[in-house]
């Protein structure tokens, strides 16, 4: 067992290797504490009874306090400080490999961030998440945003407090620049309230290095290109015949099919689970313990399949992480945008296209071979593909087709940014949401359940996450197109159900890279030779649906 030195003098006498080994003992313990919290969250979403919310909130509060003490331990700080001092005076690459050096870089940033937050704030945040999820669940069932609003107001306040600490503590320099610029423009003093730049500070948690100003331009470009494309499709006033997708779909049979597809793609069921929850999600507790959920509807077959394939993509990332560093920062996903690229790559680039259905359609027919699905039995892949890729604006983000999907994301981004930065209040959300749905998708929202209450993210104070869904969409197209250029006869492999060819390529080029690089941009450029480029994404959508709808 490694003995942890505690005094500065003792640390200075330690070798670099000894310092690093002592640090990793602590980092692994901290990871396992977070894993316990993740299991409790999974249980709350999947298994826990509704009346258990109050004690679960207390459990999360206490655990958050224990984790906070461990993550902000002075010993960890001393080890990082001494390693940083050594890096200034010698080349540690002769002693530590690139993964170990990345662990130091990542843990230094995490430590600096966590030590900025008061323990009481961290504990309240953890407790509030549990209470807020319960309130959101009830409000969603009753389609009454007002019942959730008080919890969301406090979540926004806590998010601002955390962003403020990050800006003042110097861990989000881009956010500080934005805030300073806004203060100067308004003639504000240092103590005056100004939340500009706070959204950037929150987004840094999910997509390191990505500037909000760049995101705003990217999203404006997407609106400019996608709204007319949707209008063209709508003006065509035509949909391919799809009666074979309309019968009632038995949930148990859907489960059988979806579980089979997930395993065929490569999900290791001995190292994970697939369950059902109100809002589908994936949780990588460890590469050997990955939990994912989906949901099913009897009237819409696509929801269960798309949700399962999507979450399987996330889970393949988690099961494919670098196991040599499984409990250390470098093994974790580089960003949520990159994580989304993996789920969206399998959901859209694979399962929405003909090679996949050459393999999967016979399995679907085999599963639903009863009289009520007689029309399905005679459908060929081409007909199924065109019907399955129907473009039709809808209210629900997770059910949206790939053309309208980004507008759902942009809507949420614009609202949550305005909310965090003080341009709107929580009470403004329903009406603003409904107006944007009308402007972007031409839909009239009639109830909160299918409007501003459909996602769980705000209930657990995840602000700055939504943009990564669209960033993931763009990443996924670039990565898949590069895979097609790199893997001979990829479509033929997919048609035969040989998904391991693509999975293993992604495992080597994305999953095992973890957080070795510093940003999603770095990964994309390193892998494909090009930076993130939304025009590639728009061209993919335009070309595909111009053919399907003969535009």
Short mmCIF file of C-alpha atoms in Angstrom, two decimals:
data_model
loop_
_atom_site.label_atom_id
_atom_site.label_comp_id
_atom_site.label_asym_id
_atom_site.label_seq_id
_atom_site.Cartn_x
_atom_site.Cartn_y
_atom_site.Cartn_z
CA UNK A 1 0.00 0.00 0.00
CA UNK A 2 1.28 3.47 -0.88
CA UNK A 3 2.04 5.69 2.10
CA UNK A 4 0.73 9.18 1.55
CA UNK A 5 3.24 11.86 2.54
CA UNK A 6 1.63 14.92 4.10
CA UNK A 7 4.23 17.63 4.67
CA UNK A 8 5.80 19.79 1.95
CA UNK A 9 9.25 18.66 3.04
CA UNK A 10 8.29 14.99 2.73
CA UNK A 11 6.77 15.56 -0.68
CA UNK A 12 9.91 17.27 -1.98
CA UNK A 13 11.92 14.21 -1.09
CA UNK A 14 9.57 11.92 -3.06
CA UNK A 15 10.24 10.79 -6.62
CA UNK A 16 7.90 11.89 -9.41
CA UNK A 17 6.69 8.31 -9.77
CA UNK A 18 5.91 8.11 -6.06
CA UNK A 19 4.03 11.42 -6.15
CA UNK A 20 1.99 10.28 -9.13
CA UNK A 21 1.18 6.92 -7.55
CA UNK A 22 0.02 8.63 -4.36
CA UNK A 23 -2.17 10.96 -6.39
CA UNK A 24 -3.83 8.11 -8.28
CA UNK A 25 -4.74 6.35 -5.02
CA UNK A 26 -6.79 9.39 -4.11
CA UNK A 27 -8.20 9.91 -7.59
CA UNK A 28 -9.45 6.33 -7.77
CA UNK A 29 -11.14 6.64 -4.38
CA UNK A 30 -12.83 9.85 -5.54
CA UNK A 31 -14.01 8.13 -8.70
CA UNK A 32 -15.56 5.30 -6.71
CA UNK A 33 -17.40 7.78 -4.49
CA UNK A 34 -18.87 9.37 -7.60
CA UNK A 35 -19.77 5.91 -8.87
CA UNK A 36 -21.81 5.30 -5.72
CA UNK A 37 -23.72 8.53 -6.35
CA UNK A 38 -24.32 7.42 -9.94
CA UNK A 39 -25.79 4.12 -8.79
CA UNK A 40 -28.13 5.97 -6.44
CA UNK A 41 -29.20 8.26 -9.28
CA UNK A 42 -29.80 5.27 -11.58
CA UNK A 43 -31.87 3.60 -8.87
CA UNK A 44 -33.91 6.77 -8.43
CA UNK A 45 -34.72 6.90 -12.14
CA UNK A 46 -35.35 3.18 -12.67
CA UNK A 47 -36.21 1.31 -9.48
CA UNK A 48 -36.94 3.57 -6.54
CA UNK A 49 -40.47 4.06 -5.22
CA UNK A 50 -41.91 7.57 -5.45
CA UNK A 51 -42.20 8.04 -1.67
CA UNK A 52 -38.49 7.37 -1.22
CA UNK A 53 -37.49 10.74 -2.69
CA UNK A 54 -36.99 12.50 0.66
CA UNK A 55 -34.57 9.97 2.19
CA UNK A 56 -32.75 9.70 -1.14
CA UNK A 57 -32.23 13.46 -1.13
CA UNK A 58 -30.61 13.16 2.31
CA UNK A 59 -28.44 10.26 1.15
CA UNK A 60 -27.24 12.31 -1.80
CA UNK A 61 -26.55 15.32 0.45
CA UNK A 62 -24.41 13.29 2.85
CA UNK A 63 -22.57 11.49 0.06
CA UNK A 64 -21.88 14.78 -1.72
CA UNK A 65 -20.30 16.08 1.49
CA UNK A 66 -18.06 13.03 1.82
CA UNK A 67 -17.07 13.27 -1.85
CA UNK A 68 -16.38 16.99 -1.50
CA UNK A 69 -14.01 16.40 1.41
CA UNK A 70 -12.17 13.74 -0.58
CA UNK A 71 -11.95 15.78 -3.78
CA UNK A 72 -10.73 18.91 -1.97
CA UNK A 73 -8.35 17.08 0.39
CA UNK A 74 -5.26 19.17 1.20
CA UNK A 75 -3.18 16.06 0.50
CA UNK A 76 -4.45 15.98 -3.09
CA UNK A 77 -3.71 19.68 -3.37
CA UNK A 78 -0.18 19.23 -2.03
CA UNK A 79 0.53 16.36 -4.40
CA UNK A 80 -0.70 18.36 -7.38
CA UNK A 81 1.25 21.43 -6.29
CA UNK A 82 4.46 19.45 -5.98
CA UNK A 83 3.93 17.74 -9.35
CA UNK A 84 3.29 21.14 -10.93
CA UNK A 85 6.53 22.44 -9.38
CA UNK A 86 8.41 19.48 -10.81
CA UNK A 87 6.91 20.09 -14.27
CA UNK A 88 8.31 23.61 -14.18
CA UNK A 89 11.83 22.38 -13.53
CA UNK A 90 12.10 19.08 -15.41
CA UNK A 91 10.68 17.14 -18.35
CA UNK A 92 8.32 14.64 -16.76
CA UNK A 93 7.68 12.91 -20.10
CA UNK A 94 10.87 10.95 -19.42
CA UNK A 95 9.21 9.50 -16.32
CA UNK A 96 5.45 9.49 -16.97
CA UNK A 97 3.63 8.47 -20.13
CA UNK A 98 1.13 10.68 -21.96
CA UNK A 99 -1.87 9.16 -20.15
CA UNK A 100 -0.28 9.80 -16.76
CA UNK A 101 0.59 13.38 -17.68
CA UNK A 102 -3.00 13.90 -18.81
CA UNK A 103 -4.24 12.61 -15.44
CA UNK A 104 -2.21 15.31 -13.73
CA UNK A 105 -3.54 18.02 -16.06
CA UNK A 106 -7.16 16.94 -15.68
CA UNK A 107 -7.07 16.40 -11.93
CA UNK A 108 -5.40 19.78 -11.40
CA UNK A 109 -8.27 21.52 -13.21
CA UNK A 110 -10.92 19.48 -11.36
CA UNK A 111 -9.28 20.16 -7.99
CA UNK A 112 -9.03 23.88 -8.63
CA UNK A 113 -12.69 24.02 -9.65
CA UNK A 114 -14.03 21.96 -6.75
CA UNK A 115 -12.09 23.91 -4.13
CA UNK A 116 -13.79 27.09 -5.30
CA UNK A 117 -17.20 25.80 -4.17
CA UNK A 118 -18.31 25.89 -0.52
CA UNK A 119 -19.13 22.43 0.81
CA UNK A 120 -22.63 23.58 1.80
CA UNK A 121 -23.38 24.62 -1.78
CA UNK A 122 -22.29 21.24 -3.13
CA UNK A 123 -24.42 19.42 -0.59
CA UNK A 124 -27.48 21.57 -1.21
CA UNK A 125 -27.09 21.04 -4.94
CA UNK A 126 -27.01 17.25 -4.55
CA UNK A 127 -30.02 17.25 -2.25
CA UNK A 128 -31.97 19.63 -4.45
CA UNK A 129 -31.38 17.44 -7.51
CA UNK A 130 -33.27 14.57 -5.90
CA UNK A 131 -36.15 16.78 -4.78
CA UNK A 132 -36.26 18.61 -8.08
CA UNK A 133 -36.46 15.42 -10.14
CA UNK A 134 -39.44 14.32 -8.07
CA UNK A 135 -41.13 17.68 -8.59
CA UNK A 136 -40.42 17.57 -12.33
CA UNK A 137 -41.84 14.06 -12.59
CA UNK A 138 -45.07 15.10 -10.86
CA UNK A 139 -45.35 18.35 -12.82
CA UNK A 140 -44.81 16.48 -16.09
CA UNK A 141 -47.55 13.98 -15.27
CA UNK A 142 -49.96 16.82 -14.53
CA UNK A 143 -48.62 19.01 -17.35
CA UNK A 144 -48.27 21.90 -14.89
CA UNK A 145 -45.00 23.85 -15.13
CA UNK A 146 -45.91 26.01 -12.14
CA UNK A 147 -45.41 23.02 -9.82
CA UNK A 148 -41.82 22.64 -10.99
CA UNK A 149 -40.98 26.35 -11.24
CA UNK A 150 -39.90 26.92 -7.59
CA UNK A 151 -37.35 24.11 -7.82
CA UNK A 152 -36.04 25.36 -11.14
CA UNK A 153 -35.63 28.87 -9.74
CA UNK A 154 -33.32 27.55 -7.01
CA UNK A 155 -31.44 25.39 -9.50
CA UNK A 156 -30.76 28.50 -11.60
CA UNK A 157 -29.52 30.36 -8.53
CA UNK A 158 -27.14 27.55 -7.62
CA UNK A 159 -25.90 27.31 -11.21
CA UNK A 160 -25.15 31.03 -11.17
CA UNK A 161 -23.31 30.70 -7.86
CA UNK A 162 -21.13 27.94 -9.29
CA UNK A 163 -20.47 29.91 -12.47
CA UNK A 164 -19.57 32.96 -10.41
CA UNK A 165 -17.04 30.98 -8.39
CA UNK A 166 -15.49 29.65 -11.59
CA UNK A 167 -15.17 33.11 -13.10
CA UNK A 168 -13.75 34.71 -9.97
CA UNK A 169 -11.47 31.73 -9.36
CA UNK A 170 -9.90 31.90 -12.79
CA UNK A 171 -10.92 28.48 -14.12
CA UNK A 172 -13.02 29.88 -16.96
CA UNK A 173 -11.08 32.68 -18.60
CA UNK A 174 -13.39 32.97 -21.62
CA UNK A 175 -16.34 33.46 -19.27
CA UNK A 176 -14.38 36.12 -17.39
CA UNK A 177 -13.61 37.92 -20.66
CA UNK A 178 -17.30 37.95 -21.61
CA UNK A 179 -18.30 39.16 -18.15
CA UNK A 180 -15.67 41.90 -18.09
CA UNK A 181 -16.71 43.11 -21.55
CA UNK A 182 -20.39 43.24 -20.53
CA UNK A 183 -19.59 45.10 -17.32
CA UNK A 184 -17.54 47.68 -19.17
CA UNK A 185 -20.28 48.19 -21.75
CA UNK A 186 -22.89 48.75 -19.03
CA UNK A 187 -20.64 50.81 -16.77
CA UNK A 188 -21.01 48.36 -13.90
CA UNK A 189 -18.80 48.15 -10.84
CA UNK A 190 -17.18 44.95 -9.63
CA UNK A 191 -19.88 44.30 -7.02
CA UNK A 192 -22.79 44.99 -9.38
CA UNK A 193 -24.74 41.94 -10.56
CA UNK A 194 -23.95 40.83 -14.09
CA UNK A 195 -24.53 37.27 -15.26
CA UNK A 196 -23.12 37.66 -18.76
CA UNK A 197 -20.57 34.94 -19.45
CA UNK A 198 -22.07 32.66 -16.81
CA UNK A 199 -23.46 30.37 -19.47
CA UNK A 200 -19.96 29.99 -20.93
CA UNK A 201 -18.68 28.97 -17.50
CA UNK A 202 -21.36 26.28 -17.25
CA UNK A 203 -20.84 25.06 -20.82
CA UNK A 204 -17.11 24.62 -20.13
CA UNK A 205 -18.03 21.68 -17.89
CA UNK A 206 -19.51 19.77 -20.81
CA UNK A 207 -17.60 20.99 -23.87
CA UNK A 208 -14.15 22.20 -22.76
CA UNK A 209 -12.62 24.84 -24.97
CA UNK A 210 -15.74 25.55 -27.03
CA UNK A 211 -16.64 29.23 -27.07
CA UNK A 212 -20.24 30.33 -26.69
CA UNK A 213 -19.71 33.08 -29.27
CA UNK A 214 -18.72 30.46 -31.83
CA UNK A 215 -21.71 28.35 -30.83
CA UNK A 216 -24.11 31.25 -31.38
CA UNK A 217 -22.79 31.78 -34.91
CA UNK A 218 -22.92 28.05 -35.65
CA UNK A 219 -26.53 27.82 -34.49
CA UNK A 220 -27.57 30.86 -36.51
CA UNK A 221 -26.01 29.22 -39.58
CA UNK A 222 -27.92 26.00 -38.88
CA UNK A 223 -31.23 27.85 -38.53
CA UNK A 224 -30.51 29.63 -41.81
CA UNK A 225 -29.92 26.31 -43.60
CA UNK A 226 -32.31 23.91 -41.87
CA UNK A 227 -35.50 26.00 -41.67
CA UNK A 228 -35.68 26.32 -45.49
CA UNK A 229 -34.88 22.62 -45.92
CA UNK A 230 -37.76 21.72 -43.60
CA UNK A 231 -40.00 24.15 -45.47
CA UNK A 232 -39.10 22.49 -48.79
CA UNK A 233 -39.98 19.08 -47.45
CA UNK A 234 -43.22 20.40 -45.97
CA UNK A 235 -44.14 22.15 -49.22
CA UNK A 236 -43.69 18.89 -51.08
CA UNK A 237 -46.81 17.75 -49.22
CA UNK A 238 -45.81 14.14 -49.67
CA UNK A 239 -44.89 11.24 -47.42
CA UNK A 240 -43.85 7.77 -48.46
CA UNK A 241 -46.35 5.01 -47.71
CA UNK A 242 -45.89 3.86 -44.13
CA UNK A 243 -49.02 1.95 -43.11
CA UNK A 244 -46.83 -1.00 -42.12
CA UNK A 245 -45.38 1.16 -39.30
CA UNK A 246 -48.78 2.09 -37.90
CA UNK A 247 -50.11 -1.05 -36.14
CA UNK A 248 -49.94 -1.39 -32.37
CA UNK A 249 -46.51 -2.66 -31.30
CA UNK A 250 -46.42 -5.04 -28.36
CA UNK A 251 -43.98 -3.70 -25.77
CA UNK A 252 -42.58 -7.08 -24.75
CA UNK A 253 -41.82 -7.92 -28.38
CA UNK A 254 -40.22 -4.48 -28.79
CA UNK A 255 -38.02 -5.23 -25.79
CA UNK A 256 -36.96 -8.55 -27.28
CA UNK A 257 -36.06 -6.92 -30.59
CA UNK A 258 -34.28 -3.93 -29.03
CA UNK A 259 -32.30 -6.06 -26.61
CA UNK A 260 -31.20 -8.26 -29.50
CA UNK A 261 -30.16 -5.30 -31.64
CA UNK A 262 -28.20 -3.78 -28.75
CA UNK A 263 -26.30 -7.04 -28.25
CA UNK A 264 -25.73 -7.44 -31.99
CA UNK A 265 -24.19 -3.97 -32.13
CA UNK A 266 -21.89 -4.98 -29.29
CA UNK A 267 -23.35 -4.09 -25.89
CA UNK A 268 -21.96 -6.51 -23.29
CA UNK A 269 -24.96 -7.49 -21.17
CA UNK A 270 -22.66 -9.13 -18.63
CA UNK A 271 -21.12 -5.73 -17.98
CA UNK A 272 -24.28 -3.64 -18.08
CA UNK A 273 -28.07 -3.40 -18.08
CA UNK A 274 -30.85 -2.11 -20.33
CA UNK A 275 -33.95 -0.94 -18.45
CA UNK A 276 -36.88 1.45 -18.91
CA UNK A 277 -37.17 5.01 -17.55
CA UNK A 278 -39.24 8.14 -18.15
CA UNK A 279 -36.32 9.78 -19.92
CA UNK A 280 -33.76 7.50 -21.65
CA UNK A 281 -30.19 7.85 -20.40
CA UNK A 282 -26.88 6.02 -20.07
CA UNK A 283 -24.57 5.90 -17.08
CA UNK A 284 -21.03 4.59 -17.19
CA UNK A 285 -20.33 3.64 -13.60
CA UNK A 286 -17.35 1.61 -14.79
CA UNK A 287 -16.46 -0.10 -18.09
CA UNK A 288 -17.67 -3.27 -16.38
CA UNK A 289 -20.87 -1.66 -15.06
CA UNK A 290 -22.76 0.41 -17.62
CA UNK A 291 -26.46 1.16 -17.11
CA UNK A 292 -28.71 2.41 -19.88
CA UNK A 293 -32.43 2.91 -20.27
CA UNK A 294 -34.89 3.41 -23.09
CA UNK A 295 -38.68 3.72 -23.36
CA UNK A 296 -41.34 2.22 -25.59
CA UNK A 297 -44.63 3.30 -27.11
CA UNK A 298 -47.20 0.96 -28.58
CA UNK A 299 -48.06 3.45 -31.33
CA UNK A 300 -44.54 4.47 -32.41
CA UNK A 301 -42.08 1.67 -33.13
CA UNK A 302 -39.22 4.04 -33.93
CA UNK A 303 -39.01 5.50 -30.44
CA UNK A 304 -37.94 2.28 -28.74
CA UNK A 305 -35.51 1.31 -31.50
CA UNK A 306 -33.93 4.76 -31.85
CA UNK A 307 -33.68 5.19 -28.08
CA UNK A 308 -32.08 1.80 -27.63
CA UNK A 309 -29.55 2.23 -30.44
CA UNK A 310 -28.78 5.76 -29.22
CA UNK A 311 -28.12 4.66 -25.66
CA UNK A 312 -26.17 1.64 -26.91
CA UNK A 313 -23.84 4.07 -28.67
CA UNK A 314 -23.23 5.83 -25.36
CA UNK A 315 -22.72 2.50 -23.62
CA UNK A 316 -20.22 1.24 -26.19
CA UNK A 317 -18.16 4.34 -25.43
CA UNK A 318 -18.28 3.57 -21.71
CA UNK A 319 -17.56 -0.14 -22.10
CA UNK A 320 -14.77 0.67 -24.55
CA UNK A 321 -12.90 3.14 -22.37
CA UNK A 322 -9.22 2.53 -21.64
CA UNK A 323 -9.37 -0.12 -18.91
CA UNK A 324 -5.75 0.44 -17.86
CA UNK A 325 -6.88 3.84 -16.52
CA UNK A 326 -10.56 3.02 -15.94
CA UNK A 327 -10.91 4.87 -12.62
CA UNK A 328 -8.78 7.84 -13.60
CA UNK A 329 -9.65 11.11 -15.40
CA UNK A 330 -7.86 10.33 -18.67
CA UNK A 331 -10.17 7.36 -19.29
CA UNK A 332 -13.32 9.47 -19.09
CA UNK A 333 -15.13 10.86 -22.12
CA UNK A 334 -13.48 13.89 -23.65
CA UNK A 335 -16.69 15.91 -23.74
CA UNK A 336 -20.43 15.38 -23.84
CA UNK A 337 -20.40 16.46 -27.48
CA UNK A 338 -17.98 13.66 -28.32
CA UNK A 339 -20.08 11.27 -26.22
CA UNK A 340 -23.19 12.32 -28.14
CA UNK A 341 -21.31 11.78 -31.40
CA UNK A 342 -21.08 8.10 -30.54
CA UNK A 343 -24.75 7.66 -29.69
CA UNK A 344 -25.89 9.70 -32.69
CA UNK A 345 -23.47 7.95 -35.03
CA UNK A 346 -25.08 4.58 -34.26
CA UNK A 347 -28.61 5.97 -34.13
CA UNK A 348 -28.48 8.03 -37.32
CA UNK A 349 -25.51 7.19 -39.48
CA UNK A 350 -26.08 3.47 -38.92
CA UNK A 351 -29.65 2.64 -37.86
CA UNK A 352 -31.37 5.20 -40.12
CA UNK A 353 -29.71 3.86 -43.24
CA UNK A 354 -30.22 0.96 -45.62
CA UNK A 355 -27.21 -1.23 -44.76
CA UNK A 356 -28.46 -1.57 -41.17
CA UNK A 357 -31.96 -2.56 -42.27
CA UNK A 358 -30.64 -5.11 -44.74
CA UNK A 359 -29.65 -6.93 -41.56
CA UNK A 360 -32.33 -5.78 -39.09
CA UNK A 361 -35.53 -5.88 -41.18
CA UNK A 362 -35.66 -9.69 -41.34
CA UNK A 363 -35.23 -9.76 -37.54
CA UNK A 364 -38.06 -7.25 -37.15
CA UNK A 365 -40.33 -9.33 -39.37
CA UNK A 366 -39.40 -12.43 -37.39
CA UNK A 367 -40.30 -10.69 -34.11
CA UNK A 368 -43.62 -9.25 -35.33
CA UNK A 369 -44.97 -12.13 -37.38
CA UNK A 370 -48.56 -12.03 -36.12
CA UNK A 371 -51.60 -11.18 -38.24
CA UNK A 372 -51.74 -7.54 -37.12
CA UNK A 373 -48.38 -6.93 -38.83
CA UNK A 374 -49.12 -8.71 -42.08
CA UNK A 375 -48.28 -5.58 -44.09
CA UNK A 376 -44.78 -5.53 -42.59
CA UNK A 377 -43.92 -8.95 -44.03
CA UNK A 378 -44.04 -7.80 -47.66
CA UNK A 379 -42.03 -4.58 -47.21
CA UNK A 380 -38.58 -4.40 -48.80
CA UNK A 381 -35.62 -2.44 -47.43
CA UNK A 382 -35.99 0.49 -49.84
CA UNK A 383 -39.64 1.04 -48.91
CA UNK A 384 -38.93 0.61 -45.21
CA UNK A 385 -35.97 3.03 -45.38
CA UNK A 386 -38.02 5.80 -46.96
CA UNK A 387 -40.88 5.41 -44.49
CA UNK A 388 -38.56 5.12 -41.51
CA UNK A 389 -36.81 8.37 -42.46
CA UNK A 390 -40.01 10.40 -42.45
CA UNK A 391 -39.46 14.11 -41.79
CA UNK A 392 -42.26 15.70 -39.82
CA UNK A 393 -41.90 18.39 -37.15
CA UNK A 394 -43.01 17.15 -33.75
CA UNK A 395 -43.11 18.36 -30.17
CA UNK A 396 -40.72 15.89 -28.52
CA UNK A 397 -36.97 16.24 -28.91
CA UNK A 398 -36.07 12.57 -28.36
CA UNK A 399 -38.63 11.57 -30.99
CA UNK A 400 -37.49 14.17 -33.53
CA UNK A 401 -36.17 13.23 -36.96
CA UNK A 402 -32.60 14.14 -37.80
CA UNK A 403 -33.50 17.23 -39.83
CA UNK A 404 -35.69 18.94 -37.23
CA UNK A 405 -33.69 17.71 -34.22
CA UNK A 406 -31.17 20.56 -34.10
CA UNK A 407 -33.96 23.14 -33.94
CA UNK A 408 -35.18 21.48 -30.73
CA UNK A 409 -31.66 21.86 -29.35
CA UNK A 410 -31.25 25.46 -30.50
CA UNK A 411 -34.56 26.37 -28.86
CA UNK A 412 -33.37 24.96 -25.52
CA UNK A 413 -29.97 26.61 -25.83
CA UNK A 414 -31.48 30.03 -26.44
CA UNK A 415 -33.87 29.68 -23.49
CA UNK A 416 -31.41 28.31 -20.94
CA UNK A 417 -28.73 30.82 -21.87
CA UNK A 418 -31.19 33.71 -21.49
CA UNK A 419 -32.35 32.19 -18.19
CA UNK A 420 -28.88 31.78 -16.68
CA UNK A 421 -27.73 35.22 -17.85
CA UNK A 422 -30.80 36.98 -16.46
CA UNK A 423 -32.49 38.02 -19.70
CA UNK A 424 -35.63 36.05 -18.82
CA UNK A 425 -37.13 34.54 -15.67
CA UNK A 426 -38.28 31.00 -14.97
CA UNK A 427 -41.89 32.16 -15.26
CA UNK A 428 -41.21 33.31 -18.84
CA UNK A 429 -40.22 29.84 -20.02
CA UNK A 430 -43.59 28.32 -21.07
CA UNK A 431 -44.66 31.22 -23.27
CA UNK A 432 -41.20 31.70 -24.76
CA UNK A 433 -40.88 27.98 -25.44
CA UNK A 434 -44.24 27.88 -27.18
CA UNK A 435 -43.40 30.91 -29.32
CA UNK A 436 -40.09 29.43 -30.47
CA UNK A 437 -41.76 26.11 -31.31
CA UNK A 438 -44.15 28.07 -33.50
CA UNK A 439 -41.38 30.11 -35.13
CA UNK A 440 -38.94 27.25 -35.76
CA UNK A 441 -41.18 24.23 -36.34
CA UNK A 442 -44.62 25.71 -37.01
CA UNK A 443 -46.18 23.88 -34.06
CA UNK A 444 -48.68 25.10 -31.47
CA UNK A 445 -47.82 23.71 -28.04
CA UNK A 446 -51.00 23.11 -26.07
CA UNK A 447 -49.63 21.58 -22.86
CA UNK A 448 -46.43 21.81 -20.81
CA UNK A 449 -45.95 18.04 -20.80
CA UNK A 450 -44.99 18.05 -24.48
CA UNK A 451 -43.38 21.48 -24.21
CA UNK A 452 -41.09 22.87 -21.54
CA UNK A 453 -41.49 19.89 -19.18
CA UNK A 454 -40.35 17.13 -21.53
CA UNK A 455 -36.65 17.01 -20.56
CA UNK A 456 -35.15 16.18 -17.17
CA UNK A 457 -31.92 18.17 -17.62
CA UNK A 458 -32.98 21.36 -15.84
CA UNK A 459 -34.33 19.33 -12.93
CA UNK A 460 -30.77 18.27 -12.13
CA UNK A 461 -29.26 21.66 -12.96
CA UNK A 462 -27.60 20.59 -16.20
CA UNK A 463 -27.27 23.95 -17.91
CA UNK A 464 -24.90 24.16 -20.88
CA UNK A 465 -25.45 20.53 -21.89
CA UNK A 466 -28.11 20.90 -24.60
CA UNK A 467 -25.78 22.43 -27.24
CA UNK A 468 -23.64 19.30 -27.11
CA UNK A 469 -26.45 17.30 -28.74
CA UNK A 470 -26.05 19.28 -31.94
CA UNK A 471 -22.28 19.41 -31.64
CA UNK A 472 -22.48 15.63 -31.33
CA UNK A 473 -24.58 15.49 -34.50
CA UNK A 474 -21.91 17.39 -36.41
CA UNK A 475 -19.07 15.34 -34.89
CA UNK A 476 -20.91 12.11 -35.78
CA UNK A 477 -21.16 12.91 -39.49
CA UNK A 478 -17.47 13.80 -39.75
CA UNK A 479 -16.38 10.75 -37.79
CA UNK A 480 -18.61 8.35 -39.75
CA UNK A 481 -17.56 9.71 -43.11
CA UNK A 482 -13.94 9.27 -42.06
CA UNK A 483 -14.74 5.72 -40.96
CA UNK A 484 -16.25 5.03 -44.38
CA UNK A 485 -13.03 6.27 -46.00
CA UNK A 486 -10.88 4.24 -43.60
CA UNK A 487 -12.75 0.92 -43.45
CA UNK A 488 -12.99 -0.97 -46.76
CA UNK A 489 -16.56 -2.00 -47.65
CA UNK A 490 -18.04 -0.64 -44.41
CA UNK A 491 -21.61 -0.61 -45.77
CA UNK A 492 -21.26 -4.27 -46.77
CA UNK A 493 -20.13 -5.16 -43.26
CA UNK A 494 -23.10 -3.32 -41.75
CA UNK A 495 -25.50 -5.05 -44.16
CA UNK A 496 -24.28 -8.39 -42.83
CA UNK A 497 -24.59 -7.34 -39.19
CA UNK A 498 -20.81 -7.26 -38.81
CA UNK A 499 -21.00 -4.25 -36.50
CA UNK A 500 -17.77 -5.21 -34.76
CA UNK A 501 -15.79 -3.74 -37.67
CA UNK A 502 -17.11 -0.22 -37.00
CA UNK A 503 -17.25 -0.69 -33.22
CA UNK A 504 -13.60 -1.72 -33.00
CA UNK A 505 -12.55 1.20 -35.21
CA UNK A 506 -14.43 3.63 -32.97
CA UNK A 507 -13.03 1.95 -29.90
CA UNK A 508 -9.49 2.53 -31.07
CA UNK A 509 -9.94 6.02 -32.51
CA UNK A 510 -12.43 7.55 -30.06
CA UNK A 511 -13.33 5.49 -26.98
CA UNK A 512 -9.85 4.55 -25.81
CA UNK A 513 -8.57 8.07 -26.47
CA UNK A 514 -10.70 9.24 -23.53
CA UNK A 515 -9.60 12.68 -22.38
CA UNK A 516 -6.05 12.36 -23.65
CA UNK A 517 -6.59 15.40 -25.87
CA UNK A 518 -7.96 18.67 -24.54
CA UNK A 519 -11.08 19.27 -26.64
CA UNK A 520 -13.48 17.76 -29.14
CA UNK A 521 -11.98 20.03 -31.78
CA UNK A 522 -8.56 18.49 -31.08
CA UNK A 523 -9.98 14.97 -31.45
CA UNK A 524 -11.79 15.72 -34.72
CA UNK A 525 -8.79 17.48 -36.21
CA UNK A 526 -6.43 14.74 -35.06
CA UNK A 527 -8.70 11.99 -36.42
CA UNK A 528 -10.05 13.47 -39.65
CA UNK A 529 -7.57 16.21 -40.47
CA UNK A 530 -10.35 18.81 -40.37
CA UNK A 531 -11.82 21.01 -37.62
CA UNK A 532 -15.49 20.74 -36.66
CA UNK A 533 -17.42 21.85 -39.74
CA UNK A 534 -21.19 22.29 -39.68
CA UNK A 535 -21.34 22.59 -43.48
CA UNK A 536 -20.45 18.87 -43.74
CA UNK A 537 -23.43 18.10 -41.50
CA UNK A 538 -25.81 20.31 -43.51
CA UNK A 539 -24.61 18.79 -46.80
CA UNK A 540 -25.21 15.29 -45.44
CA UNK A 541 -28.80 16.15 -44.46
CA UNK A 542 -29.50 18.04 -47.68
CA UNK A 543 -28.16 15.30 -49.95
CA UNK A 544 -29.93 12.49 -48.10
CA UNK A 545 -33.36 14.07 -47.91
CA UNK A 546 -33.25 15.64 -51.35
CA UNK A 547 -33.09 12.06 -52.64
CA UNK A 548 -35.74 10.69 -50.28
CA UNK A 549 -38.22 13.49 -51.03
CA UNK A 550 -37.11 14.20 -54.60
CA UNK A 551 -36.70 17.91 -53.81
#
